[in-house]
mmCIF file of C-alpha atoms and ligand atoms in Angstrom:
data_model
loop_
_atom_site.group_PDB
_atom_site.id
_atom_site.type_symbol
_atom_site.label_atom_id
_atom_site.label_comp_id
_atom_site.label_asym_id
_atom_site.label_seq_id
_atom_site.Cartn_x
_atom_site.Cartn_y
_atom_site.Cartn_z
ATOM 1 C CA MET A 190 0.000 0.000 0.000
ATOM 2 C CA ASN A 191 1.324 3.455 -0.931
ATOM 3 C CA LEU A 192 1.891 6.012 1.802
ATOM 4 C CA VAL A 193 -0.527 8.947 1.545
ATOM 5 C CA PHE A 194 0.354 12.544 2.396
ATOM 6 C CA VAL A 195 -2.473 15.047 2.229
ATOM 7 C CA ALA A 196 -2.135 18.763 2.889
ATOM 8 C CA ASN A 197 -5.169 20.339 4.522
ATOM 9 C CA TRP A 198 -4.874 24.067 3.931
ATOM 10 C CA LYS A 199 -8.098 24.804 5.846
ATOM 11 C CA MET A 200 -9.139 28.478 5.395
ATOM 12 C CA ASN A 201 -5.710 29.594 4.181
ATOM 13 C CA HIS A 202 -4.072 30.533 0.862
ATOM 14 C CA LEU A 203 -5.518 32.734 -1.861
ATOM 15 C CA PRO A 204 -5.057 31.714 -5.513
ATOM 16 C CA LYS A 205 -1.906 33.861 -5.712
ATOM 17 C CA ASP A 206 -0.489 32.062 -2.648
ATOM 18 C CA ALA A 207 -1.192 28.716 -4.322
ATOM 19 C CA GLU A 208 0.811 29.879 -7.338
ATOM 20 C CA VAL A 209 3.779 30.787 -5.135
ATOM 21 C CA PHE A 210 3.426 27.481 -3.267
ATOM 22 C CA ALA A 211 3.384 25.505 -6.537
ATOM 23 C CA SER A 212 6.411 27.227 -8.012
ATOM 24 C CA LYS A 213 8.477 26.611 -4.863
ATOM 25 C CA PHE A 214 7.160 23.061 -4.386
ATOM 26 C CA ALA A 215 8.164 22.201 -7.968
ATOM 27 C CA THR A 216 11.798 22.985 -7.138
ATOM 28 C CA VAL A 217 11.983 20.308 -4.433
ATOM 29 C CA PHE A 218 9.206 17.743 -4.907
ATOM 30 C CA LYS A 219 10.395 14.590 -6.679
ATOM 31 C CA SER A 220 7.115 12.594 -6.955
ATOM 32 C CA PRO A 221 8.592 9.834 -4.766
ATOM 33 C CA ALA A 222 7.699 6.259 -5.643
ATOM 34 C CA GLY A 223 5.416 4.566 -3.143
ATOM 35 C CA ALA A 224 3.697 7.766 -2.003
ATOM 36 C CA ASP A 225 0.485 9.514 -3.063
ATOM 37 C CA VAL A 226 0.360 13.236 -2.400
ATOM 38 C CA GLY A 227 -2.645 15.558 -2.392
ATOM 39 C CA ILE A 228 -3.625 19.067 -1.369
ATOM 40 C CA ALA A 229 -7.076 19.906 0.016
ATOM 41 C CA ALA A 230 -7.378 23.590 -0.856
ATOM 42 C CA PRO A 231 -10.126 26.133 -0.227
ATOM 43 C CA TYR A 232 -12.729 25.995 -3.030
ATOM 44 C CA THR A 233 -11.717 29.436 -4.309
ATOM 45 C CA THR A 234 -8.095 28.330 -4.653
ATOM 46 C CA MET A 235 -8.571 24.923 -6.268
ATOM 47 C CA ALA A 236 -8.670 26.048 -9.902
ATOM 48 C CA ALA A 237 -5.556 28.217 -9.558
ATOM 49 C CA LEU A 238 -3.763 25.423 -7.736
ATOM 50 C CA ARG A 239 -4.632 22.896 -10.424
ATOM 51 C CA THR A 240 -3.298 25.210 -13.114
ATOM 52 C CA ALA A 241 -0.176 26.030 -11.117
ATOM 53 C CA MET A 242 0.470 22.320 -10.488
ATOM 54 C CA VAL A 243 0.244 21.350 -14.139
ATOM 55 C CA GLY A 244 3.923 20.369 -14.118
ATOM 56 C CA LEU A 245 3.307 18.060 -11.154
ATOM 57 C CA PRO A 246 0.339 15.987 -12.339
ATOM 58 C CA SER A 247 0.942 13.354 -9.667
ATOM 59 C CA VAL A 248 -0.170 15.797 -6.962
ATOM 60 C CA MET A 249 -3.907 15.358 -6.447
ATOM 61 C CA ILE A 250 -6.066 18.407 -5.853
ATOM 62 C CA GLY A 251 -8.978 18.005 -3.469
ATOM 63 C CA ALA A 252 -11.610 19.775 -1.421
ATOM 64 C CA GLN A 253 -12.200 20.048 2.315
ATOM 65 C CA ASN A 254 -15.865 19.057 2.187
ATOM 66 C CA VAL A 255 -18.494 17.827 -0.266
ATOM 67 C CA HIS A 256 -22.301 17.741 -0.219
ATOM 68 C CA TRP A 257 -24.336 14.551 -0.603
ATOM 69 C CA LEU A 258 -26.584 15.951 -3.330
ATOM 70 C CA ASP A 259 -25.556 16.799 -6.875
ATOM 71 C CA SER A 260 -27.350 20.148 -7.033
ATOM 72 C CA GLY A 261 -30.280 22.010 -5.510
ATOM 73 C CA ALA A 262 -31.366 24.540 -2.919
ATOM 74 C CA HIS A 263 -28.406 24.253 -0.517
ATOM 75 C CA THR A 264 -27.021 27.731 -0.071
ATOM 76 C CA GLY A 265 -23.319 27.755 0.685
ATOM 77 C CA GLU A 266 -22.696 24.093 -0.139
ATOM 78 C CA ILE A 267 -20.669 22.476 -2.917
ATOM 79 C CA SER A 268 -21.371 19.230 -4.775
ATOM 80 C CA ALA A 269 -19.144 16.409 -5.970
ATOM 81 C CA VAL A 270 -20.173 17.260 -9.546
ATOM 82 C CA MET A 271 -18.798 20.780 -9.074
ATOM 83 C CA LEU A 272 -15.601 19.471 -7.507
ATOM 84 C CA LYS A 273 -15.020 17.006 -10.351
ATOM 85 C CA ASP A 274 -15.513 19.854 -12.777
ATOM 86 C CA LEU A 275 -12.757 21.765 -10.964
ATOM 87 C CA GLY A 276 -10.395 18.833 -11.397
ATOM 88 C CA ALA A 277 -10.638 17.468 -7.856
ATOM 89 C CA SER A 278 -9.714 13.845 -7.194
ATOM 90 C CA PHE A 279 -10.703 13.673 -3.545
ATOM 91 C CA ALA A 280 -12.629 15.390 -0.772
ATOM 92 C CA LEU A 281 -12.367 15.340 2.993
ATOM 93 C CA ALA A 282 -15.496 14.374 4.913
ATOM 94 C CA GLY A 283 -16.100 14.816 8.614
ATOM 95 C CA HIS A 284 -13.002 16.781 9.591
ATOM 96 C CA SER A 285 -13.198 17.411 13.338
ATOM 97 C CA GLU A 286 -13.520 21.169 12.771
ATOM 98 C CA ARG A 287 -16.668 20.456 10.733
ATOM 99 C CA ARG A 288 -17.947 18.133 13.451
ATOM 100 C CA GLN A 289 -17.090 20.526 16.277
ATOM 101 C CA PHE A 290 -18.131 23.895 14.842
ATOM 102 C CA TYR A 291 -20.621 23.100 12.064
ATOM 103 C CA GLY A 292 -22.713 20.262 13.450
ATOM 104 C CA GLU A 293 -21.386 17.537 11.174
ATOM 105 C CA THR A 294 -22.724 14.105 12.130
ATOM 106 C CA ASP A 295 -21.573 10.573 11.321
ATOM 107 C CA ALA A 296 -24.713 10.055 9.241
ATOM 108 C CA ASN A 297 -24.000 13.123 7.103
ATOM 109 C CA VAL A 298 -20.347 12.183 6.749
ATOM 110 C CA ALA A 299 -21.403 8.782 5.407
ATOM 111 C CA ARG A 300 -23.713 10.425 2.863
ATOM 112 C CA ARG A 301 -20.987 12.850 1.794
ATOM 113 C CA ALA A 302 -18.481 10.020 1.354
ATOM 114 C CA LYS A 303 -20.918 7.850 -0.615
ATOM 115 C CA THR A 304 -21.767 10.622 -3.069
ATOM 116 C CA ALA A 305 -18.131 11.642 -3.480
ATOM 117 C CA ILE A 306 -17.267 8.049 -4.368
ATOM 118 C CA LYS A 307 -20.217 7.754 -6.760
ATOM 119 C CA HIS A 308 -18.736 10.666 -8.697
ATOM 120 C CA GLY A 309 -15.256 9.201 -8.808
ATOM 121 C CA LEU A 310 -13.679 11.123 -5.949
ATOM 122 C CA LYS A 311 -11.783 9.496 -3.132
ATOM 123 C CA ALA A 312 -13.240 10.285 0.285
ATOM 124 C CA ILE A 313 -10.921 11.014 3.189
ATOM 125 C CA VAL A 314 -13.159 10.232 6.144
ATOM 126 C CA CYS A 315 -11.904 11.838 9.346
ATOM 127 C CA ILE A 316 -12.482 10.533 12.849
ATOM 128 C CA GLY A 317 -10.907 11.227 16.222
ATOM 129 C CA GLU A 318 -11.586 11.663 19.911
ATOM 130 C CA SER A 319 -11.622 14.871 21.962
ATOM 131 C CA LYS A 320 -9.234 15.629 24.818
ATOM 132 C CA GLU A 321 -11.875 14.738 27.417
ATOM 133 C CA GLN A 322 -12.624 11.440 25.707
ATOM 134 C CA PHE A 323 -8.903 10.660 25.454
ATOM 135 C CA GLU A 324 -8.341 11.442 29.132
ATOM 136 C CA ALA A 325 -11.358 9.363 30.123
ATOM 137 C CA GLY A 326 -9.928 6.353 28.249
ATOM 138 C CA LYS A 327 -12.774 6.387 25.742
ATOM 139 C CA THR A 328 -10.665 6.714 22.597
ATOM 140 C CA ASN A 329 -11.391 3.295 21.126
ATOM 141 C CA ASP A 330 -15.140 3.480 21.765
ATOM 142 C CA VAL A 331 -15.429 6.944 20.249
ATOM 143 C CA VAL A 332 -13.281 6.210 17.238
ATOM 144 C CA LEU A 333 -15.019 2.911 16.473
ATOM 145 C CA SER A 334 -18.442 4.432 16.764
ATOM 146 C CA GLN A 335 -17.458 7.300 14.434
ATOM 147 C CA LEU A 336 -15.896 4.824 12.026
ATOM 148 C CA ARG A 337 -19.012 2.640 11.814
ATOM 149 C CA GLY A 338 -21.346 5.616 11.540
ATOM 150 C CA SER A 339 -19.253 7.480 8.989
ATOM 151 C CA LEU A 340 -18.956 4.455 6.698
ATOM 152 C CA ALA A 341 -22.569 3.320 7.101
ATOM 153 C CA GLY A 342 -24.115 2.347 3.780
ATOM 154 C CA LEU A 343 -20.817 1.940 1.927
ATOM 155 C CA ASN A 344 -20.330 -1.473 0.344
ATOM 156 C CA PRO A 345 -16.969 -3.289 0.228
ATOM 157 C CA GLU A 346 -16.317 -2.008 -3.314
ATOM 158 C CA GLU A 347 -17.047 1.628 -2.458
ATOM 159 C CA VAL A 348 -14.898 1.479 0.620
ATOM 160 C CA LEU A 349 -11.841 0.857 -1.538
ATOM 161 C CA LYS A 350 -12.125 4.546 -2.463
ATOM 162 C CA VAL A 351 -11.944 5.620 1.183
ATOM 163 C CA ILE A 352 -8.944 6.783 3.156
ATOM 164 C CA ILE A 353 -9.424 7.028 6.912
ATOM 165 C CA GLY A 354 -7.883 10.042 8.626
ATOM 166 C CA TYR A 355 -7.407 9.361 12.344
ATOM 167 C CA GLU A 356 -6.979 12.770 13.948
ATOM 168 C CA PRO A 357 -7.161 13.060 17.720
ATOM 169 C CA VAL A 358 -8.830 16.442 18.222
ATOM 170 C CA TRP A 359 -6.475 17.326 21.082
ATOM 171 C CA ALA A 360 -3.509 16.947 18.725
ATOM 172 C CA ILE A 361 -4.798 19.198 15.943
ATOM 173 C CA GLY A 362 -2.968 22.510 15.749
ATOM 174 C CA THR A 363 -1.658 22.173 19.305
ATOM 175 C CA GLY A 364 1.924 21.117 18.640
ATOM 176 C CA LEU A 365 1.175 18.017 20.716
ATOM 177 C CA ALA A 366 1.132 15.097 18.301
ATOM 178 C CA ALA A 367 0.080 11.677 19.560
ATOM 179 C CA THR A 368 3.008 9.483 20.466
ATOM 180 C CA LYS A 369 3.703 6.807 17.920
ATOM 181 C CA GLU A 370 2.711 4.196 20.511
ATOM 182 C CA ASP A 371 -0.683 5.815 21.188
ATOM 183 C CA ALA A 372 -1.357 6.412 17.505
ATOM 184 C CA ALA A 373 -0.285 2.888 16.539
ATOM 185 C CA LYS A 374 -2.715 1.360 19.053
ATOM 186 C CA VAL A 375 -5.655 3.295 17.635
ATOM 187 C CA HIS A 376 -4.667 2.565 14.053
ATOM 188 C CA ALA A 377 -4.545 -1.154 14.853
ATOM 189 C CA VAL A 378 -8.033 -0.997 16.357
ATOM 190 C CA ILE A 379 -9.319 0.838 13.267
ATOM 191 C CA ARG A 380 -7.743 -1.735 10.968
ATOM 192 C CA GLN A 381 -9.318 -4.609 12.875
ATOM 193 C CA GLU A 382 -12.742 -2.989 12.603
ATOM 194 C CA LEU A 383 -12.306 -2.272 8.877
ATOM 195 C CA ARG A 384 -11.537 -5.951 8.346
ATOM 196 C CA SER A 385 -14.545 -7.047 10.297
ATOM 197 C CA LEU A 386 -16.832 -4.606 8.431
ATOM 198 C CA PHE A 387 -15.490 -5.102 4.898
ATOM 199 C CA GLY A 388 -13.559 -8.373 4.860
ATOM 200 C CA SER A 389 -10.359 -8.474 2.862
ATOM 201 C CA ASN A 390 -11.127 -5.071 1.285
ATOM 202 C CA GLY A 391 -10.899 -3.628 4.775
ATOM 203 C CA GLN A 392 -7.222 -4.517 4.630
ATOM 204 C CA GLU A 393 -6.652 -2.252 1.605
ATOM 205 C CA ILE A 394 -7.862 1.040 3.096
ATOM 206 C CA PRO A 395 -5.083 3.451 4.080
ATOM 207 C CA VAL A 396 -5.417 4.790 7.620
ATOM 208 C CA ILE A 397 -3.465 8.022 7.918
ATOM 209 C CA TYR A 398 -2.691 10.081 11.030
ATOM 210 C CA GLY A 399 -3.286 13.785 11.522
ATOM 211 C CA GLY A 400 -2.569 16.184 14.380
ATOM 212 C CA SER A 401 0.561 18.346 14.693
ATOM 213 C CA THR A 402 2.616 16.296 12.274
ATOM 214 C CA SER A 403 5.902 17.943 11.355
ATOM 215 C CA PRO A 404 9.078 17.111 9.438
ATOM 216 C CA GLU A 405 10.569 16.308 12.861
ATOM 217 C CA ASN A 406 8.008 13.800 14.161
ATOM 218 C CA ILE A 407 6.719 12.165 10.971
ATOM 219 C CA GLY A 408 9.580 9.669 10.639
ATOM 220 C CA SER A 409 8.831 8.180 14.011
ATOM 221 C CA LEU A 410 5.060 8.024 13.384
ATOM 222 C CA LEU A 411 5.495 6.327 10.023
ATOM 223 C CA SER A 412 7.898 3.773 11.453
ATOM 224 C CA CYS A 413 4.672 2.081 12.675
ATOM 225 C CA SER A 414 3.390 -0.174 9.930
ATOM 226 C CA ASP A 415 -0.269 0.523 10.780
ATOM 227 C CA ILE A 416 0.120 4.265 10.039
ATOM 228 C CA HIS A 417 -0.055 4.796 6.285
ATOM 229 C CA GLY A 418 0.599 8.485 5.940
ATOM 230 C CA ALA A 419 -0.473 11.850 7.244
ATOM 231 C CA LEU A 420 -3.138 14.517 6.981
ATOM 232 C CA VAL A 421 -1.134 17.663 7.508
ATOM 233 C CA GLY A 422 -2.483 21.061 8.524
ATOM 234 C CA GLY A 423 -0.040 23.747 9.692
ATOM 235 C CA ALA A 424 3.073 22.084 8.289
ATOM 236 C CA SER A 425 1.527 21.879 4.812
ATOM 237 C CA LEU A 426 1.199 25.620 4.253
ATOM 238 C CA ASP A 427 4.885 25.994 3.470
ATOM 239 C CA PRO A 428 6.020 24.071 0.362
ATOM 240 C CA PHE A 429 9.490 23.264 1.705
ATOM 241 C CA LYS A 430 8.170 22.085 5.061
ATOM 242 C CA PHE A 431 5.509 19.920 3.402
ATOM 243 C CA ASN A 432 8.091 18.407 1.088
ATOM 244 C CA SER A 433 10.473 17.683 3.996
ATOM 245 C CA LEU A 434 7.612 16.062 5.865
ATOM 246 C CA ILE A 435 6.957 13.784 2.884
ATOM 247 C CA GLU A 436 10.633 12.919 2.475
ATOM 248 C CA ASN A 437 11.185 12.309 6.186
ATOM 249 C CA GLY A 438 8.011 10.225 6.348
ATOM 250 C CA ILE A 439 9.205 7.997 3.542
ATOM 251 C CA SER A 440 12.636 7.561 5.159
ATOM 252 C CA GLY A 441 11.003 6.853 8.526
ATOM 253 C CA ARG A 442 8.968 4.097 6.897
ATOM 254 C CA LYS A 443 12.068 2.543 5.310
ATOM 255 C CA GLY A 444 13.743 2.577 8.749
HETATM 256 P P1 LIG B 656 -2.415 20.204 12.115
HETATM 257 O O1 LIG B 656 -3.859 19.915 11.438
HETATM 258 O O2 LIG B 656 -1.408 19.418 11.310
HETATM 259 O O3 LIG B 656 -2.237 21.685 11.968
HETATM 260 O O4 LIG B 656 -2.490 19.757 13.515
HETATM 261 C C1 LIG B 656 -4.217 18.640 10.971
HETATM 262 C C2 LIG B 656 -5.631 18.636 10.464
HETATM 263 O O5 LIG B 656 -6.497 19.302 11.057
HETATM 264 O O6 LIG B 656 -5.939 17.982 9.450
#
């Protein structure tokens, strides 16, 4: 299974910033074998990013959310049809900031993922426990319940288009990444559940880690065979930092 590195730019970077990012990234990024790389940009930046990345076709462009309907009276939303038209190859669904601040539920995440897949996008389905849940020892229960709910209604074929992003909420943007031991335990639990839900196809789904990843800590995290890559926020905004993170992640995996 390829490693997967996905930048999540959140509400950052105008089209002109994406152009600067792309021109700098092109000077260092070597499309390493065995790794898939994507950037989830703001909607308003996706087209400029796609154009700016034309020399790096292996870098997938994606969105940070996607609606479950193709069109209609849904002010402020965006559909998979629109994202495909912009050249997207994937969309995030259920990022913890969407769950926390915008009322995203497991049921809606599952609908978003299913529609994204129907239209040929990969769905990066995000799950993760809060600080309180972590401290109360409820991580596995929370994560498994989110996993089941957020994949509800997907069949074993559809799920092959899913990437799971395990992102402990307490680790996001705090500088406090999970230890590789803690992360590895949760990833193993997720893998076991994916196998029990989807049989052998459950073995094929990448489970990537997110939460304060950096060029410094990624090698250690990816030395765990159950962690298949990273969903990267802050460290993905700078092209050189993101590229170092990818390179160090790949070397960490090789050991
Ligand atoms: P962070 O964000 O790397 O800035 O912690 C990760 C994410 O929210 O996807």
